[in-house]
CSV table of C-alpha atoms and ligand atoms in Angstrom, one decimal:
chain,number,residue,atom,x,y,z
Z,1,MET,CA,52.5,5.8,59.0
Z,2,TYR,CA,51.5,2.6,60.7
Z,3,GLU,CA,52.5,3.7,64.3
Z,4,PRO,CA,52.9,7.5,64.0
Z,5,ASP,CA,53.3,8.1,67.7
Z,6,ILE,CA,56.4,5.9,67.7
Z,7,GLU,CA,57.6,6.8,64.2
Z,8,MET,CA,57.5,10.5,64.8
Z,9,MET,CA,58.9,10.4,68.4
Z,10,GLU,CA,61.6,13.0,69.0
Z,11,LEU,CA,65.1,11.6,68.9
Z,12,SER,CA,65.7,12.6,72.5
Z,13,ASP,CA,62.6,10.6,73.5
Z,14,ILE,CA,63.7,7.7,71.5
Z,15,ARG,CA,67.0,7.8,73.3
Z,16,LYS,CA,65.2,7.9,76.7
Z,17,LEU,CA,63.1,4.9,75.7
Z,18,GLN,CA,66.2,3.1,74.4
Z,19,SER,CA,68.0,3.7,77.6
Z,20,GLU,CA,65.3,2.3,79.8
Z,21,ARG,CA,64.8,-0.7,77.6
Z,22,PHE,CA,68.5,-1.3,77.3
Z,23,VAL,CA,69.1,-1.4,81.0
Z,24,LYS,CA,66.2,-3.8,81.4
Z,25,MET,CA,67.3,-6.0,78.5
Z,26,VAL,CA,70.8,-6.3,79.9
Z,27,ARG,CA,69.4,-7.5,83.2
Z,28,TYR,CA,67.0,-9.9,81.4
Z,29,ALA,CA,69.8,-11.4,79.2
Z,30,TYR,CA,72.1,-11.8,82.2
Z,31,ASP,CA,69.5,-13.5,84.3
Z,32,ASN,CA,68.1,-15.8,81.6
Z,33,VAL,CA,70.9,-16.6,79.1
Z,34,PRO,CA,73.9,-18.4,80.5
Z,35,MET,CA,76.1,-17.3,77.6
Z,36,TYR,CA,75.5,-13.6,78.6
Z,37,LYS,CA,76.3,-14.3,82.3
Z,38,GLU,CA,79.6,-15.9,81.2
Z,39,LYS,CA,80.4,-13.0,78.8
Z,40,PHE,CA,79.7,-10.5,81.6
Z,41,GLU,CA,81.8,-12.3,84.1
Z,42,LYS,CA,84.7,-12.6,81.6
Z,43,ALA,CA,84.4,-8.8,80.9
Z,44,GLY,CA,84.4,-8.2,84.7
Z,45,ILE,CA,81.1,-6.4,84.7
Z,46,THR,CA,77.6,-7.0,86.1
Z,47,PRO,CA,74.2,-5.5,85.0
Z,48,ASP,CA,74.6,-3.0,87.8
Z,49,ASP,CA,77.4,-1.4,85.8
Z,50,ILE,CA,75.0,-0.7,82.9
Z,51,LYS,CA,73.0,2.4,83.9
Z,52,GLY,CA,72.1,3.7,80.5
Z,53,LEU,CA,73.2,4.0,76.8
Z,54,GLU,CA,76.4,5.7,77.9
Z,55,ASP,CA,77.6,2.4,79.3
Z,56,ALA,CA,76.9,0.4,76.1
Z,57,HIS,CA,80.5,0.4,75.1
Z,58,LYS,CA,81.5,-1.5,78.3
Z,59,MET,CA,79.6,-4.6,77.1
Z,60,PRO,CA,81.1,-7.5,75.2
Z,61,PHE,CA,80.0,-8.1,71.7
Z,62,THR,CA,78.0,-11.0,70.4
Z,63,VAL,CA,79.1,-12.6,67.1
Z,64,LYS,CA,77.6,-15.0,64.6
Z,65,ASP,CA,79.7,-17.8,66.0
Z,66,ASP,CA,78.0,-17.5,69.4
Z,67,LEU,CA,74.8,-18.4,67.6
Z,68,ARG,CA,76.4,-21.3,65.8
Z,69,GLN,CA,77.7,-22.7,69.0
Z,70,HIS,CA,74.1,-22.7,70.3
Z,71,TYR,CA,72.9,-25.0,67.6
Z,72,PRO,CA,70.2,-26.4,67.4
Z,73,TYR,CA,67.8,-24.1,69.4
Z,74,GLY,CA,69.9,-21.0,69.5
Z,75,ILE,CA,70.7,-18.5,72.2
Z,76,ARG,CA,67.5,-18.7,74.3
Z,77,ALA,CA,66.1,-16.9,77.3
Z,78,VAL,CA,62.8,-18.9,77.5
Z,79,GLU,CA,61.7,-22.5,77.6
Z,80,LEU,CA,60.8,-24.2,74.3
Z,81,ASP,CA,57.1,-24.1,75.2
Z,82,LYS,CA,57.1,-20.3,74.9
Z,83,ILE,CA,58.6,-20.5,71.4
Z,84,VAL,CA,56.1,-20.2,68.6
Z,85,ARG,CA,58.3,-20.0,65.5
Z,86,LEU,CA,61.8,-20.9,64.4
Z,87,HIS,CA,63.8,-19.7,61.4
Z,88,ALA,CA,67.3,-20.5,60.2
Z,89,SER,CA,69.8,-18.7,58.0
Z,90,SER,CA,71.0,-20.3,54.9
Z,91,GLY,CA,74.3,-21.4,56.5
Z,92,THR,CA,76.4,-21.8,53.4
Z,93,THR,CA,79.2,-23.1,55.6
Z,94,GLY,CA,78.5,-25.7,58.3
Z,95,LYS,CA,75.3,-25.7,60.4
Z,96,PRO,CA,72.7,-23.1,59.9
Z,97,THR,CA,72.1,-20.5,62.6
Z,98,VAL,CA,68.7,-20.9,64.2
Z,99,VAL,CA,66.6,-18.1,65.6
Z,100,THR,CA,63.5,-18.4,67.7
Z,101,TYR,CA,60.5,-16.2,68.5
Z,102,THR,CA,57.9,-16.0,71.2
Z,103,GLU,CA,54.4,-14.8,70.6
Z,104,GLN,CA,55.4,-11.3,71.7
Z,105,ASP,CA,58.4,-11.4,69.4
Z,106,MET,CA,56.1,-12.2,66.5
Z,107,GLU,CA,53.9,-9.3,67.4
Z,108,THR,CA,56.9,-6.9,67.4
Z,109,TRP,CA,58.2,-8.3,64.1
Z,110,ASN,CA,54.9,-8.1,62.3
Z,111,ASN,CA,54.4,-4.5,63.5
Z,112,LEU,CA,57.8,-3.5,62.3
Z,113,MET,CA,57.1,-5.1,58.9
Z,114,ALA,CA,53.7,-3.3,58.7
Z,115,ARG,CA,55.6,0.0,59.4
Z,116,CYS,CA,58.0,-0.8,56.6
Z,117,TYR,CA,55.1,-1.3,54.1
Z,118,ALA,CA,53.4,1.9,55.2
Z,119,SER,CA,56.7,3.8,54.9
Z,120,ALA,CA,56.8,2.8,51.3
Z,121,GLY,CA,53.2,4.1,50.9
Z,122,VAL,CA,51.5,0.7,50.9
Z,123,THR,CA,48.0,0.6,52.4
Z,124,LYS,CA,45.4,-2.0,53.2
Z,125,GLY,CA,43.9,-1.5,49.8
Z,126,ASP,CA,47.0,-2.9,48.2
Z,127,ILE,CA,47.6,-6.4,46.7
Z,128,VAL,CA,51.0,-7.7,47.7
Z,129,GLN,CA,52.6,-10.3,45.5
Z,130,ASN,CA,55.2,-11.8,47.8
Z,131,CYS,CA,57.9,-13.5,45.8
Z,132,TYR,CA,60.4,-13.9,48.7
Z,133,GLY,CA,61.1,-17.6,49.5
Z,134,TYR,CA,58.7,-19.1,52.1
Z,135,GLY,CA,60.4,-21.4,54.5
Z,136,LEU,CA,63.3,-21.3,56.9
Z,137,PHE,CA,64.4,-18.0,55.3
Z,138,THR,CA,62.8,-15.1,57.1
Z,139,GLY,CA,62.0,-13.2,54.0
Z,140,GLY,CA,58.9,-15.0,52.9
Z,141,LEU,CA,56.9,-15.1,56.2
Z,142,GLY,CA,58.3,-11.8,57.3
Z,143,PHE,CA,56.9,-9.9,54.3
Z,144,HIS,CA,53.8,-12.1,54.5
Z,145,TYR,CA,52.7,-11.4,58.0
Z,146,GLY,CA,53.7,-7.7,57.8
Z,147,ALA,CA,51.3,-7.2,54.9
Z,148,GLU,CA,48.5,-9.1,56.6
Z,149,ARG,CA,49.1,-7.0,59.7
Z,150,LEU,CA,48.7,-3.9,57.6
Z,151,GLY,CA,45.5,-5.3,56.2
Z,152,ALA,CA,46.6,-5.6,52.6
Z,153,THR,CA,45.9,-8.6,50.4
Z,154,VAL,CA,48.8,-11.0,50.2
Z,155,ILE,CA,49.5,-13.4,47.3
Z,156,PRO,CA,51.9,-15.9,48.9
Z,157,ILE,CA,53.4,-17.1,45.6
Z,158,SER,CA,56.9,-17.5,47.0
Z,159,THR,CA,59.9,-17.5,44.8
Z,160,GLY,CA,60.4,-19.1,41.3
Z,161,ASN,CA,58.1,-20.1,38.5
Z,162,THR,CA,58.6,-16.8,36.8
Z,163,LYS,CA,56.0,-17.3,34.1
Z,164,LYS,CA,53.3,-17.9,36.7
Z,165,GLN,CA,54.6,-14.9,38.6
Z,166,LEU,CA,54.0,-12.7,35.5
Z,167,MET,CA,50.6,-14.2,34.8
Z,168,MET,CA,49.4,-13.6,38.4
Z,169,MET,CA,50.9,-10.1,38.3
Z,170,LYS,CA,48.7,-9.3,35.3
Z,171,ASP,CA,45.6,-11.3,36.3
Z,172,MET,CA,45.5,-10.3,39.9
Z,173,GLN,CA,46.6,-6.7,39.1
Z,174,SER,CA,49.0,-6.9,42.0
Z,175,THR,CA,50.0,-3.4,43.2
Z,176,VAL,CA,53.1,-4.3,45.3
Z,177,ILE,CA,55.9,-6.7,44.6
Z,178,ALA,CA,58.2,-8.0,47.3
Z,179,CYS,CA,61.4,-9.8,46.4
Z,180,THR,CA,65.2,-9.5,46.1
Z,181,PRO,CA,66.3,-6.7,43.8
Z,182,SER,CA,68.1,-9.3,41.6
Z,183,TYR,CA,64.9,-11.2,41.2
Z,184,ALA,CA,63.1,-8.0,40.3
Z,185,LEU,CA,65.6,-7.4,37.5
Z,186,TYR,CA,65.0,-10.9,36.3
Z,187,LEU,CA,61.2,-10.5,36.4
Z,188,ALA,CA,61.5,-7.3,34.3
Z,189,GLU,CA,63.6,-9.1,31.7
Z,190,ALA,CA,61.3,-12.1,31.7
Z,191,ALA,CA,58.2,-9.9,31.3
Z,192,GLU,CA,59.6,-8.4,28.1
Z,193,LYS,CA,60.6,-11.9,26.8
Z,194,GLU,CA,57.1,-13.2,27.5
Z,195,GLY,CA,55.6,-10.3,25.5
Z,196,TYR,CA,54.2,-8.3,28.4
Z,197,ASP,CA,54.3,-4.5,28.5
Z,198,PRO,CA,54.9,-4.0,32.2
Z,199,LYS,CA,53.6,-0.5,32.2
Z,200,LYS,CA,50.4,-1.4,30.5
Z,201,ASP,CA,49.7,-4.9,31.6
Z,202,PHE,CA,50.8,-4.7,35.2
Z,203,ASN,CA,49.5,-2.5,38.0
Z,204,ILE,CA,52.6,-2.7,40.3
Z,205,LYS,CA,53.3,0.7,41.9
Z,206,VAL,CA,55.7,-0.2,44.7
Z,207,GLY,CA,58.6,-2.7,45.1
Z,208,MET,CA,59.8,-3.8,48.5
Z,209,PHE,CA,63.3,-5.0,47.8
Z,210,GLY,CA,66.0,-6.2,50.1
Z,211,ALA,CA,68.0,-9.2,51.5
Z,212,GLU,CA,71.1,-8.3,49.4
Z,213,PRO,CA,73.1,-5.2,48.6
Z,214,TRP,CA,72.1,-3.4,45.4
Z,215,SER,CA,73.2,-0.2,43.7
Z,216,GLU,CA,71.4,3.0,42.8
Z,217,GLU,CA,71.8,2.0,39.2
Z,218,ALA,CA,70.0,-1.3,39.8
Z,219,ARG,CA,67.2,0.7,41.4
Z,220,LYS,CA,66.9,2.9,38.3
Z,221,ARG,CA,66.8,-0.1,36.0
Z,222,ILE,CA,64.1,-1.8,38.0
Z,223,GLU,CA,62.0,1.4,38.3
Z,224,ASP,CA,62.3,2.2,34.6
Z,225,SER,CA,61.6,-1.2,33.3
Z,226,LEU,CA,58.6,-2.0,35.6
Z,227,GLY,CA,57.4,1.5,36.0
Z,228,ILE,CA,57.4,1.4,39.8
Z,229,LYS,CA,59.0,3.0,42.8
Z,230,ALA,CA,61.6,0.7,44.4
Z,231,TYR,CA,62.1,0.8,48.2
Z,232,ASP,CA,65.0,-0.7,50.1
Z,233,VAL,CA,64.3,-2.9,53.1
Z,234,PHE,CA,67.1,-4.1,55.4
Z,235,GLY,CA,67.2,-6.9,57.9
Z,236,MET,CA,68.7,-10.2,58.9
Z,237,SER,CA,67.4,-13.3,60.5
Z,238,GLU,CA,69.3,-12.6,63.8
Z,239,LEU,CA,67.3,-9.4,64.2
Z,240,TYR,CA,63.8,-11.0,63.6
Z,241,GLY,CA,64.4,-10.9,59.8
Z,242,PRO,CA,63.4,-8.2,57.3
Z,243,GLY,CA,62.0,-5.0,58.8
Z,244,VAL,CA,64.9,-3.6,60.8
Z,245,ALA,CA,65.2,-0.6,58.5
Z,246,VAL,CA,63.4,0.8,55.5
Z,247,GLU,CA,63.3,3.8,53.2
Z,248,CYS,CA,60.6,6.3,53.5
Z,249,GLN,CA,59.2,8.3,50.6
Z,250,GLU,CA,62.1,10.7,50.7
Z,251,GLN,CA,64.4,7.7,49.9
Z,252,ALA,CA,67.3,9.3,51.6
Z,253,GLY,CA,68.5,6.4,53.8
Z,254,LEU,CA,66.8,3.6,55.7
Z,255,HIS,CA,65.1,4.5,59.0
Z,256,ILE,CA,66.2,2.0,61.7
Z,257,TRP,CA,63.2,1.3,64.0
Z,258,SER,CA,65.1,2.6,67.0
Z,259,ASP,CA,62.4,1.9,69.6
Z,260,GLU,CA,63.4,-1.8,69.0
Z,261,PHE,CA,67.0,-1.6,67.9
Z,262,LEU,CA,69.9,0.2,69.4
Z,263,VAL,CA,72.6,0.7,66.7
Z,264,GLU,CA,76.2,1.5,67.0
Z,265,THR,CA,78.9,1.9,64.4
Z,266,ILE,CA,82.3,0.4,65.2
Z,267,ASP,CA,85.7,0.1,63.7
Z,268,PRO,CA,85.7,-3.5,62.4
Z,269,ASP,CA,89.4,-4.0,63.3
Z,270,THR,CA,89.6,-2.5,66.7
Z,271,GLY,CA,86.0,-2.7,67.9
Z,272,GLU,CA,86.1,1.0,69.0
Z,273,VAL,CA,82.8,2.9,68.7
Z,274,LEU,CA,83.1,5.4,65.8
Z,275,PRO,CA,81.9,9.0,65.9
Z,276,GLU,CA,78.6,9.7,64.3
Z,277,GLY,CA,78.7,9.9,60.5
Z,278,GLU,CA,81.7,7.6,60.0
Z,279,ARG,CA,81.4,4.4,58.0
Z,280,GLY,CA,81.8,1.3,60.1
Z,281,GLU,CA,80.4,-2.1,61.1
Z,282,LEU,CA,76.8,-1.9,62.3
Z,283,VAL,CA,76.3,-3.4,65.8
Z,284,PHE,CA,72.8,-4.0,67.0
Z,285,THR,CA,71.2,-4.5,70.4
Z,286,MET,CA,67.6,-5.8,70.4
Z,287,LEU,CA,65.8,-3.9,73.0
Z,288,THR,CA,62.7,-6.1,73.6
Z,289,ARG,CA,63.5,-9.5,72.1
Z,290,GLU,CA,62.1,-12.1,74.4
Z,291,ALA,CA,63.2,-15.5,73.0
Z,292,MET,CA,66.6,-14.7,71.8
Z,293,PRO,CA,68.2,-11.5,73.3
Z,294,LEU,CA,71.1,-10.2,71.3
Z,295,LEU,CA,73.4,-7.6,72.9
Z,296,ARG,CA,75.8,-5.7,70.7
Z,297,TYR,CA,75.5,-8.1,67.8
Z,298,ARG,CA,78.2,-7.6,65.2
Z,299,THR,CA,76.6,-7.8,61.8
Z,300,LYS,CA,79.7,-7.3,59.6
Z,301,ASP,CA,77.5,-5.0,57.5
Z,302,LEU,CA,79.4,-1.7,56.7
Z,303,ALA,CA,77.4,1.5,56.5
Z,304,ILE,CA,77.1,5.1,57.7
Z,305,ILE,CA,74.4,6.2,60.1
Z,306,ASN,CA,72.7,9.6,59.7
Z,307,TYR,CA,71.1,11.1,62.8
Z,308,ASP,CA,69.6,14.2,61.1
Z,309,LYS,CA,65.8,14.5,61.2
Z,310,CYS,CA,64.3,13.4,57.9
Z,311,LYS,CA,61.8,15.4,55.9
Z,312,CYS,CA,59.2,12.7,56.3
Z,313,GLY,CA,58.9,13.6,60.0
Z,314,ARG,CA,60.5,10.4,61.3
Z,315,SER,CA,63.5,11.0,63.7
Z,316,HIS,CA,64.6,7.4,63.7
Z,317,PRO,CA,68.2,7.4,62.5
Z,318,ARG,CA,69.0,6.3,58.9
Z,319,ILE,CA,71.4,3.8,57.5
Z,320,MET,CA,72.8,5.3,54.3
Z,321,ARG,CA,73.2,2.7,51.6
Z,322,ILE,CA,74.7,-0.5,52.8
Z,323,ARG,CA,77.9,-1.3,51.0
Z,324,GLY,CA,78.0,-5.0,51.9
Z,325,ARG,CA,79.5,-7.2,54.6
Z,326,SER,CA,83.1,-7.0,55.5
Z,327,ASP,CA,83.3,-10.7,54.5
Z,328,ASP,CA,82.2,-9.8,51.0
Z,329,MET,CA,85.0,-7.3,50.5
Z,330,LEU,CA,87.4,-8.5,47.9
Z,331,ILE,CA,91.1,-7.7,48.3
Z,332,ILE,CA,92.6,-7.7,44.8
Z,333,GLY,CA,96.3,-7.0,44.7
Z,334,GLY,CA,96.0,-5.0,47.8
Z,335,VAL,CA,93.0,-2.9,46.7
Z,336,ASN,CA,89.7,-3.2,48.6
Z,337,VAL,CA,86.6,-3.5,46.5
Z,338,PHE,CA,83.0,-4.4,47.2
Z,339,PRO,CA,81.0,-6.3,44.6
Z,340,SER,CA,78.4,-3.5,45.0
Z,341,GLN,CA,80.9,-0.9,43.8
Z,342,ILE,CA,81.7,-3.0,40.7
Z,343,GLU,CA,77.9,-3.2,40.1
Z,344,HIS,CA,77.7,0.6,40.5
Z,345,VAL,CA,80.4,1.3,37.9
Z,346,LEU,CA,79.1,-1.3,35.4
Z,347,MET,CA,75.5,-0.4,35.5
Z,348,ASN,CA,76.2,3.3,35.0
Z,349,ILE,CA,77.5,2.5,31.5
Z,350,GLU,CA,74.9,2.4,28.8
Z,351,GLY,CA,74.7,-0.9,27.0
Z,352,VAL,CA,75.7,-3.0,30.0
Z,353,GLY,CA,73.1,-5.7,30.9
Z,354,ASP,CA,71.7,-6.5,34.3
Z,355,GLN,CA,73.7,-9.6,35.0
Z,356,TYR,CA,77.4,-10.0,35.8
Z,357,LEU,CA,79.7,-12.4,37.6
Z,358,ILE,CA,82.9,-11.5,39.3
Z,359,ILE,CA,85.6,-14.2,39.3
Z,360,VAL,CA,88.7,-13.7,41.4
Z,361,ASP,CA,91.6,-16.0,41.1
Z,362,ARG,CA,95.3,-16.1,41.9
Z,363,ASP,CA,98.0,-17.5,39.7
Z,364,VAL,CA,101.1,-15.5,40.8
Z,365,LEU,CA,99.1,-12.4,41.3
Z,366,ASP,CA,95.4,-11.8,42.1
Z,367,SER,CA,93.3,-11.5,39.1
Z,368,LEU,CA,89.9,-10.0,38.6
Z,369,HIS,CA,87.8,-11.3,35.8
Z,370,VAL,CA,84.3,-9.9,35.3
Z,371,GLN,CA,81.7,-11.5,33.0
Z,372,VAL,CA,79.1,-9.0,32.0
Z,373,GLU,CA,76.1,-9.4,29.8
Z,374,VAL,CA,75.4,-6.8,27.1
Z,375,MET,CA,71.9,-5.3,26.7
Z,376,PRO,CA,70.1,-7.1,23.9
Z,377,GLU,CA,69.3,-3.9,21.9
Z,378,PHE,CA,72.9,-2.8,22.1
Z,379,PHE,CA,74.2,-6.3,21.4
Z,380,ASN,CA,72.1,-6.4,18.1
Z,381,SER,CA,72.9,-2.9,17.0
Z,382,PRO,CA,75.5,-2.0,14.4
Z,383,GLU,CA,77.4,0.3,16.8
Z,384,TYR,CA,78.3,-2.7,19.0
Z,385,ASP,CA,82.0,-3.2,18.9
Z,386,PRO,CA,82.9,-5.9,21.5
Z,387,ALA,CA,86.6,-5.1,21.7
Z,388,ALA,CA,86.1,-1.4,22.2
Z,389,PHE,CA,83.2,-1.9,24.6
Z,390,ALA,CA,85.2,-4.3,26.8
Z,391,LYS,CA,88.1,-1.8,26.8
Z,392,LYS,CA,85.7,0.9,27.9
Z,393,LEU,CA,84.5,-1.1,30.9
Z,394,GLU,CA,88.0,-2.0,31.9
Z,395,THR,CA,89.1,1.6,31.7
Z,396,GLU,CA,86.2,2.8,33.7
Z,397,MET,CA,86.8,0.2,36.5
Z,398,GLN,CA,90.5,1.1,36.6
Z,399,ALA,CA,89.6,4.8,36.8
Z,400,ILE,CA,87.0,4.6,39.5
Z,401,LEU,CA,87.9,1.6,41.6
Z,402,THR,CA,91.6,1.5,40.8
Z,403,VAL,CA,91.5,-2.2,40.1
Z,404,ARG,CA,92.6,-3.8,36.9
Z,405,ALA,CA,90.0,-6.2,35.6
Z,406,ARG,CA,89.6,-8.3,32.5
Z,407,VAL,CA,86.1,-7.9,31.2
Z,408,GLU,CA,84.5,-10.7,29.2
Z,409,LEU,CA,81.3,-9.6,27.4
Z,410,MET,CA,78.6,-12.2,27.4
Z,411,VAL,CA,75.7,-12.8,25.1
Z,412,PRO,CA,72.4,-11.6,26.6
Z,413,GLY,CA,70.9,-14.4,28.7
Z,414,ALA,CA,74.2,-16.3,29.1
Z,415,LEU,CA,74.6,-15.8,32.9
Z,416,PRO,CA,72.5,-17.6,35.5
Z,417,ARG,CA,69.5,-15.6,36.9
Z,418,SER,CA,68.7,-15.6,40.6
Z,419,GLU,CA,65.3,-16.1,42.2
Z,420,GLY,CA,66.5,-15.2,45.7
Z,421,LYS,CA,69.8,-13.8,46.8
Z,422,ALA,CA,72.1,-13.5,43.8
Z,423,VAL,CA,75.5,-15.1,43.8
Z,424,ARG,CA,77.7,-12.5,42.0
Z,425,VAL,CA,81.1,-13.6,43.1
Z,426,GLN,CA,83.3,-16.6,42.6
Z,427,ASP,CA,86.4,-16.4,44.7
Z,428,LYS,CA,88.5,-19.3,43.5
Z,429,ARG,CA,91.3,-18.3,45.9
Z,430,LYS,CA,89.1,-19.4,48.8
Z,431,ASN,CA,88.6,-22.9,47.4
Z,432,ALA,CA,92.3,-23.2,46.8
Z,433,SER,CA,93.2,-22.5,50.4
Z,434,LYS,CA,90.8,-24.9,51.9
K,501,LIG,P1,72.1,-15.0,55.7
K,501,LIG,O1,73.1,-14.7,56.8
K,501,LIG,O2,71.8,-16.5,55.6
K,501,LIG,O3,72.4,-14.4,54.4
K,501,LIG,P2,69.9,-13.2,56.1
K,501,LIG,O4,68.9,-13.5,55.1
K,501,LIG,O5,69.5,-12.9,57.4
K,501,LIG,O6,70.8,-14.4,56.3
K,501,LIG,O7,70.9,-12.1,55.5
K,501,LIG,C1,71.1,-10.8,56.1
K,501,LIG,C2,72.1,-10.1,55.4
K,501,LIG,O8,71.6,-9.7,54.1
K,501,LIG,C3,72.4,-8.7,56.1
K,501,LIG,O9,73.4,-8.9,57.1
K,501,LIG,C4,73.0,-7.9,54.9
K,501,LIG,O10,74.3,-8.2,54.7
K,501,LIG,C5,72.2,-8.4,53.8
K,501,LIG,N1,71.1,-7.5,53.5
K,501,LIG,C6,69.8,-7.6,53.9
K,501,LIG,N2,69.0,-6.6,53.5
K,501,LIG,C7,69.9,-5.8,52.8
K,501,LIG,C8,69.7,-4.5,52.1
K,501,LIG,N3,68.6,-3.9,52.0
K,501,LIG,N4,70.8,-4.0,51.5
K,501,LIG,C9,72.0,-4.6,51.6
K,501,LIG,N5,72.2,-5.8,52.2
K,501,LIG,C10,71.2,-6.4,52.8
K,502,LIG,ZN1,62.2,9.6,56.3
C-alpha cells in the first residue's frame, strides 16, 4: 500500500475524518465560492446547519451545468495566481467544462493515483507505458504523475501510433500498461496482426484500465490475450481526474478513497438518498479540494456501494462495477438497456469479436441494430454459419435483456477501433429531434 495508515483506517475513523473535513469544506465553499453562497441561501440553510455527515442530505446538489455556467475558469475558491494546472473535459456538446488545481490539489491527486497503482501491485521497480491521451484530458497527466509519485519509470507515449506502442512495449519491456479498456483490446489485436506473441515478447503484468465502462467479459479477453491482470480505475475530471476509486488485488469492487471523497447514492429521479446497497446515482463531495470545491456533485454514474470490509484490509467502501451514466441508458420500445449490458451478453458468446456498434433509430417504432465483428478464427472456420450465428446472438439478447435487436455480423476489422474512449452507440433518434 502507498499510504497504509490511511488505506487501512477503520471505517468508523474514516467517517469521523470525513465528518470533520465535510463541516470545514462546507464553510470554505460558502465563504469562497459565490455560487455556493447562493445555493445555500436558496435552500434556506447556512453552514451552521451542517454539523456533520448526518446533515449532508440538507445540502443542495451541484450539477454539471453549474460547471458549464462558470466557463472559462470554472467554479473557483481561489485567485488565479494560486492555480497551477487546468484541465477540461471533452465537452462533446457546447463548451468544455474546465477544472482547476492548486499546488495542494496536485499533491492530493498525485498521491491518490500513487495509491491506485500500488493497489494494483505496481511498485517503483515497474515501467509504466502510459497510453492515455496527454493534454486537456485528465487521463494522461493523471496516470503520469501518479506513477512518478510512486517512483516507477514512466514512458509518456500518449495515445495512438499503435505500431510504435507495440515496439516500445517489446523493446522497453514495459511491465504496466495504462489506457482505456477499448484501446487495450485494440492493442492485443494489433499485436497479433503485427506478428508479436504478447506472452513471449512482452513483459506486461498489470493493466490500469478506466475512463469508460467495460464488462467482465472484456476484462477476460484483455487478460487472456495479453497475459496480464487487468485492474479497473474510476474517476472523472470534476473529481481531479482518474484515481477516485480503484480495484485492489481481490478485484471485488473499486475502493473509493474516502478520506478525500464522500460518496452518497441517490435515486436519480427523486434525489432521495438511498439505503446502503441499492443501485443509484453516485453523488460525490470533495473533502479537501482547494481550487474547485464540489459539494454533492451528481455524476449520473449508476452503481452500488458496498461498505463491507475487504479482504485486502482496506475499509474504504467499494463501488461495485459501474454500469454507465444515466445519460447512456438507451430506452428501446420502453425497455431500459445499457450499452455495457449489451457488451456483456455479446462477449460471453464464443466467436463474437471485440468490436461492436449499437445503432438505435426510430421509424414508427424504436429499432435496435447491433453490428458485431466475428472473431477471425471463427470467421474462417467451416462451422461458421452467418445466418445461424446472427440468430443465436439475437435470441440471447432477447432472452437476457428482453430487447429485440437486429444483429449484423461484420467481417473482422470492419468496425473503427478506438484509441481513447470508445464510441459504441449511434442514437439516430437524438439527431432527428435536434
Ligand atoms: P467526460 O465527461 O468528458 O467523459 P471524463 O473523462 O472525466 O470526462 O469522464 C468521466 C466519466 O467516465 C465518468 O463519469 C464515468 O461515466 C466514466 N468512467 C470513468 N472511469 C470509469 C470506469 N472505470 N468504469 C466505468 N466508467 C468510467
Ligand atoms: Zn480491497
